[in-house]
Amino acid sequence: MASNYKQSTTKPPFIKAKGGVQSDVVTVAASDTTGTGGAVIPANASIVKATSDGTSKIIYLPQTYVAGTEILISNAGPQAFKLRALPSAPFDVYINNVEATDGGSHSAELNVPAAALFRCVARGVNESATPDQLLWTISSIDAVGAVTSAGSPS
């Protein structure tokens, strides 16, 4: 039986997504500007190279996302930074089951150490809560691949 598929070890097939998948790294520099004018991870970003030149600098999770959105954040900078959620009134935003915003204002943040790798997964909206809750689960991946909680925002 003849096959139309030609196997090759010298030129393996290359598949590149035309849409719906981000394969390029987005660089976001932590900022001391708060709110939407600050350093916000772009909507649809999935791989983020974060940099920071001060431990009080901030990067915000994207305000718009869908359940299942996954973002890898690699802190390439020599300094830690703070990871916050943007207020999404009338929703409350939760990170690791801790309220990170109370509808219209910021209330808690995660510390992202230098050389850390964080995995952020949007779990969606908890509509049974009042007000509705936007939910993020964030874990830390160490140098040998072990996954642990990134902690609780404070």
PDB file of C-alpha atoms in Angstrom:
ATOM      1  CA  MET A   1       0.000   0.000   0.000  1.00  0.00           C
ATOM      2  CA  ALA A   2       1.510   3.279  -1.130  1.00  0.00           C
ATOM      3  CA  SER A   3       1.454   6.262   1.231  1.00  0.00           C
ATOM      4  CA  ASN A   4       1.271   9.945   0.341  1.00  0.00           C
ATOM      5  CA  TYR A   5       3.235  10.755   3.489  1.00  0.00           C
ATOM      6  CA  LYS A   6       6.986  11.093   3.039  1.00  0.00           C
ATOM      7  CA  GLN A   7       8.934  10.482   6.194  1.00  0.00           C
ATOM      8  CA  SER A   8      12.043  12.593   6.637  1.00  0.00           C
ATOM      9  CA  THR A   9      14.644  12.801   9.340  1.00  0.00           C
ATOM     10  CA  THR A  10      16.412  15.750   7.763  1.00  0.00           C
ATOM     11  CA  LYS A  11      13.441  18.107   7.398  1.00  0.00           C
ATOM     12  CA  PRO A  12      10.846  17.327  10.054  1.00  0.00           C
ATOM     13  CA  PRO A  13       7.462  19.003   9.500  1.00  0.00           C
ATOM     14  CA  PHE A  14       6.999  22.397  11.169  1.00  0.00           C
ATOM     15  CA  ILE A  15       3.603  23.446  12.441  1.00  0.00           C
ATOM     16  CA  LYS A  16       2.932  27.067  13.331  1.00  0.00           C
ATOM     17  CA  ALA A  17      -0.381  28.280  14.721  1.00  0.00           C
ATOM     18  CA  LYS A  18      -1.963  31.099  12.719  1.00  0.00           C
ATOM     19  CA  GLY A  19      -4.180  32.335  15.566  1.00  0.00           C
ATOM     20  CA  GLY A  20      -5.530  31.598  19.017  1.00  0.00           C
ATOM     21  CA  VAL A  21      -2.135  30.687  20.475  1.00  0.00           C
ATOM     22  CA  GLN A  22       0.549  33.022  21.684  1.00  0.00           C
ATOM     23  CA  SER A  23       3.990  31.640  21.066  1.00  0.00           C
ATOM     24  CA  ASP A  24       6.028  34.837  21.369  1.00  0.00           C
ATOM     25  CA  VAL A  25       7.282  36.075  24.719  1.00  0.00           C
ATOM     26  CA  VAL A  26       5.811  39.394  25.902  1.00  0.00           C
ATOM     27  CA  THR A  27       8.094  41.539  28.091  1.00  0.00           C
ATOM     28  CA  VAL A  28       6.422  43.519  30.888  1.00  0.00           C
ATOM     29  CA  ALA A  29       8.460  45.839  33.104  1.00  0.00           C
ATOM     30  CA  ALA A  30       7.108  46.304  36.629  1.00  0.00           C
ATOM     31  CA  SER A  31       6.068  49.880  37.343  1.00  0.00           C
ATOM     32  CA  ASP A  32       5.317  52.063  40.342  1.00  0.00           C
ATOM     33  CA  THR A  33       2.241  53.405  38.516  1.00  0.00           C
ATOM     34  CA  THR A  34      -0.948  51.867  39.878  1.00  0.00           C
ATOM     35  CA  GLY A  35      -4.119  50.906  38.040  1.00  0.00           C
ATOM     36  CA  THR A  36      -4.692  50.573  34.308  1.00  0.00           C
ATOM     37  CA  GLY A  37      -1.919  53.100  33.589  1.00  0.00           C
ATOM     38  CA  GLY A  38       0.631  50.745  35.142  1.00  0.00           C
ATOM     39  CA  ALA A  39       2.295  47.573  33.922  1.00  0.00           C
ATOM     40  CA  VAL A  40      -0.588  45.340  32.838  1.00  0.00           C
ATOM     41  CA  ILE A  41      -0.099  41.933  31.227  1.00  0.00           C
ATOM     42  CA  PRO A  42      -1.779  42.242  27.816  1.00  0.00           C
ATOM     43  CA  ALA A  43      -5.005  40.343  27.176  1.00  0.00           C
ATOM     44  CA  ASN A  44      -4.295  37.054  25.341  1.00  0.00           C
ATOM     45  CA  ALA A  45      -0.668  36.922  26.543  1.00  0.00           C
ATOM     46  CA  SER A  46       0.394  33.499  27.728  1.00  0.00           C
ATOM     47  CA  ILE A  47       4.170  33.797  28.137  1.00  0.00           C
ATOM     48  CA  VAL A  48       5.470  36.820  30.051  1.00  0.00           C
ATOM     49  CA  LYS A  49       9.060  37.823  30.743  1.00  0.00           C
ATOM     50  CA  ALA A  50       8.730  40.148  33.734  1.00  0.00           C
ATOM     51  CA  THR A  51      11.445  42.553  34.797  1.00  0.00           C
ATOM     52  CA  SER A  52      11.704  44.694  37.895  1.00  0.00           C
ATOM     53  CA  ASP A  53      14.201  47.173  39.256  1.00  0.00           C
ATOM     54  CA  GLY A  54      12.610  47.494  42.677  1.00  0.00           C
ATOM     55  CA  THR A  55      10.717  45.322  45.136  1.00  0.00           C
ATOM     56  CA  SER A  56       7.864  47.841  45.422  1.00  0.00           C
ATOM     57  CA  LYS A  57       7.144  47.734  41.652  1.00  0.00           C
ATOM     58  CA  ILE A  58       3.876  46.196  40.418  1.00  0.00           C
ATOM     59  CA  ILE A  59       2.610  44.090  37.509  1.00  0.00           C
ATOM     60  CA  TYR A  60      -1.123  43.523  37.028  1.00  0.00           C
ATOM     61  CA  LEU A  61      -2.892  40.436  35.756  1.00  0.00           C
ATOM     62  CA  PRO A  62      -4.987  41.157  32.657  1.00  0.00           C
ATOM     63  CA  GLN A  63      -8.436  42.548  33.350  1.00  0.00           C
ATOM     64  CA  THR A  64     -10.042  40.649  30.486  1.00  0.00           C
ATOM     65  CA  TYR A  65      -9.749  36.872  30.287  1.00  0.00           C
ATOM     66  CA  VAL A  66     -11.776  33.723  29.814  1.00  0.00           C
ATOM     67  CA  ALA A  67     -11.894  30.645  32.004  1.00  0.00           C
ATOM     68  CA  GLY A  68      -8.946  28.414  31.217  1.00  0.00           C
ATOM     69  CA  THR A  69      -6.595  31.268  30.316  1.00  0.00           C
ATOM     70  CA  GLU A  70      -3.093  30.280  31.391  1.00  0.00           C
ATOM     71  CA  ILE A  71      -0.179  32.678  31.785  1.00  0.00           C
ATOM     72  CA  LEU A  72       3.424  31.780  32.600  1.00  0.00           C
ATOM     73  CA  ILE A  73       5.284  34.648  34.260  1.00  0.00           C
ATOM     74  CA  SER A  74       9.064  34.399  34.458  1.00  0.00           C
ATOM     75  CA  ASN A  75      10.713  37.038  36.638  1.00  0.00           C
ATOM     76  CA  ALA A  76      13.904  37.682  34.732  1.00  0.00           C
ATOM     77  CA  GLY A  77      14.835  40.725  36.788  1.00  0.00           C
ATOM     78  CA  PRO A  78      17.255  40.891  39.673  1.00  0.00           C
ATOM     79  CA  GLN A  79      14.467  42.223  41.940  1.00  0.00           C
ATOM     80  CA  ALA A  80      11.190  40.847  43.235  1.00  0.00           C
ATOM     81  CA  PHE A  81       7.925  42.562  42.288  1.00  0.00           C
ATOM     82  CA  LYS A  82       4.293  42.516  43.373  1.00  0.00           C
ATOM     83  CA  LEU A  83       1.574  40.811  41.305  1.00  0.00           C
ATOM     84  CA  ARG A  84      -1.890  42.338  41.595  1.00  0.00           C
ATOM     85  CA  ALA A  85      -5.280  41.973  39.966  1.00  0.00           C
ATOM     86  CA  LEU A  86      -6.941  45.023  38.468  1.00  0.00           C
ATOM     87  CA  PRO A  87     -10.248  45.955  40.082  1.00  0.00           C
ATOM     88  CA  SER A  88     -13.093  44.701  37.911  1.00  0.00           C
ATOM     89  CA  ALA A  89     -16.178  46.341  39.424  1.00  0.00           C
ATOM     90  CA  PRO A  90     -18.725  45.057  40.157  1.00  0.00           C
ATOM     91  CA  PHE A  91     -16.733  41.811  40.550  1.00  0.00           C
ATOM     92  CA  ASP A  92     -14.392  40.817  43.345  1.00  0.00           C
ATOM     93  CA  VAL A  93     -11.146  39.236  42.088  1.00  0.00           C
ATOM     94  CA  TYR A  94      -9.755  36.289  44.037  1.00  0.00           C
ATOM     95  CA  ILE A  95      -6.207  34.913  43.837  1.00  0.00           C
ATOM     96  CA  ASN A  96      -5.703  31.490  45.439  1.00  0.00           C
ATOM     97  CA  ASN A  97      -9.081  31.850  47.217  1.00  0.00           C
ATOM     98  CA  VAL A  98      -8.094  35.153  48.832  1.00  0.00           C
ATOM     99  CA  GLU A  99      -9.853  38.381  47.906  1.00  0.00           C
ATOM    100  CA  ALA A 100      -7.381  40.482  45.901  1.00  0.00           C
ATOM    101  CA  THR A 101      -9.782  43.292  44.981  1.00  0.00           C
ATOM    102  CA  ASP A 102     -13.029  44.317  46.610  1.00  0.00           C
ATOM    103  CA  GLY A 103     -15.019  45.388  43.574  1.00  0.00           C
ATOM    104  CA  GLY A 104     -13.548  48.794  42.881  1.00  0.00           C
ATOM    105  CA  SER A 105     -10.199  48.860  44.672  1.00  0.00           C
ATOM    106  CA  HIS A 106      -7.028  46.887  45.318  1.00  0.00           C
ATOM    107  CA  SER A 107      -6.739  44.985  48.582  1.00  0.00           C
ATOM    108  CA  ALA A 108      -4.032  42.282  48.282  1.00  0.00           C
ATOM    109  CA  GLU A 109      -1.025  41.222  46.174  1.00  0.00           C
ATOM    110  CA  LEU A 110       1.438  38.355  45.709  1.00  0.00           C
ATOM    111  CA  ASN A 111       5.191  38.792  46.036  1.00  0.00           C
ATOM    112  CA  VAL A 112       7.066  37.369  43.011  1.00  0.00           C
ATOM    113  CA  PRO A 113      10.698  36.667  43.977  1.00  0.00           C
ATOM    114  CA  ALA A 114      13.601  37.229  41.562  1.00  0.00           C
ATOM    115  CA  ALA A 115      14.169  34.276  39.200  1.00  0.00           C
ATOM    116  CA  ALA A 116      10.691  32.877  39.981  1.00  0.00           C
ATOM    117  CA  LEU A 117       8.352  31.167  37.525  1.00  0.00           C
ATOM    118  CA  PHE A 118       4.623  31.529  38.216  1.00  0.00           C
ATOM    119  CA  ARG A 119       1.742  29.765  36.467  1.00  0.00           C
ATOM    120  CA  CYS A 120      -1.523  31.727  36.537  1.00  0.00           C
ATOM    121  CA  VAL A 121      -4.780  30.002  35.563  1.00  0.00           C
ATOM    122  CA  ALA A 122      -8.081  31.844  35.247  1.00  0.00           C
ATOM    123  CA  ARG A 123     -10.754  29.604  36.743  1.00  0.00           C
ATOM    124  CA  GLY A 124     -13.601  31.818  35.572  1.00  0.00           C
ATOM    125  CA  VAL A 125     -16.458  33.489  37.392  1.00  0.00           C
ATOM    126  CA  ASN A 126     -18.182  32.252  40.543  1.00  0.00           C
ATOM    127  CA  GLU A 127     -21.703  33.535  39.872  1.00  0.00           C
ATOM    128  CA  SER A 128     -23.135  32.044  43.070  1.00  0.00           C
ATOM    129  CA  ALA A 129     -21.206  34.591  45.153  1.00  0.00           C
ATOM    130  CA  THR A 130     -22.452  38.111  45.800  1.00  0.00           C
ATOM    131  CA  PRO A 131     -20.947  40.006  44.122  1.00  0.00           C
ATOM    132  CA  ASP A 132     -19.692  37.656  41.387  1.00  0.00           C
ATOM    133  CA  GLN A 133     -16.084  36.579  41.844  1.00  0.00           C
ATOM    134  CA  LEU A 134     -13.357  36.385  39.172  1.00  0.00           C
ATOM    135  CA  LEU A 135     -11.052  33.548  40.204  1.00  0.00           C
ATOM    136  CA  TRP A 136      -7.308  33.030  39.586  1.00  0.00           C
ATOM    137  CA  THR A 137      -5.175  30.113  40.798  1.00  0.00           C
ATOM    138  CA  ILE A 138      -1.456  30.901  40.861  1.00  0.00           C
ATOM    139  CA  SER A 139       1.281  28.378  41.517  1.00  0.00           C
ATOM    140  CA  SER A 140       5.066  28.561  41.647  1.00  0.00           C
ATOM    141  CA  ILE A 141       7.343  26.221  39.692  1.00  0.00           C
ATOM    142  CA  ASP A 142      10.815  25.706  41.140  1.00  0.00           C
ATOM    143  CA  ALA A 143      14.089  24.958  39.319  1.00  0.00           C
ATOM    144  CA  VAL A 144      13.458  21.188  39.306  1.00  0.00           C
ATOM    145  CA  GLY A 145       9.850  21.503  38.143  1.00  0.00           C
ATOM    146  CA  ALA A 146       8.098  21.017  41.484  1.00  0.00           C
ATOM    147  CA  VAL A 147       4.803  22.909  41.616  1.00  0.00           C
ATOM    148  CA  THR A 148       3.645  24.577  44.823  1.00  0.00           C
ATOM    149  CA  SER A 149       1.182  27.271  45.720  1.00  0.00           C
ATOM    150  CA  ALA A 150       2.458  30.790  45.078  1.00  0.00           C
ATOM    151  CA  GLY A 151       1.080  31.664  48.499  1.00  0.00           C
ATOM    152  CA  SER A 152      -1.728  33.855  49.665  1.00  0.00           C
ATOM    153  CA  PRO A 153      -2.029  37.486  48.646  1.00  0.00           C
ATOM    154  CA  SER A 154      -1.552  39.930  51.498  1.00  0.00           C
TER     155      SER A 154
END
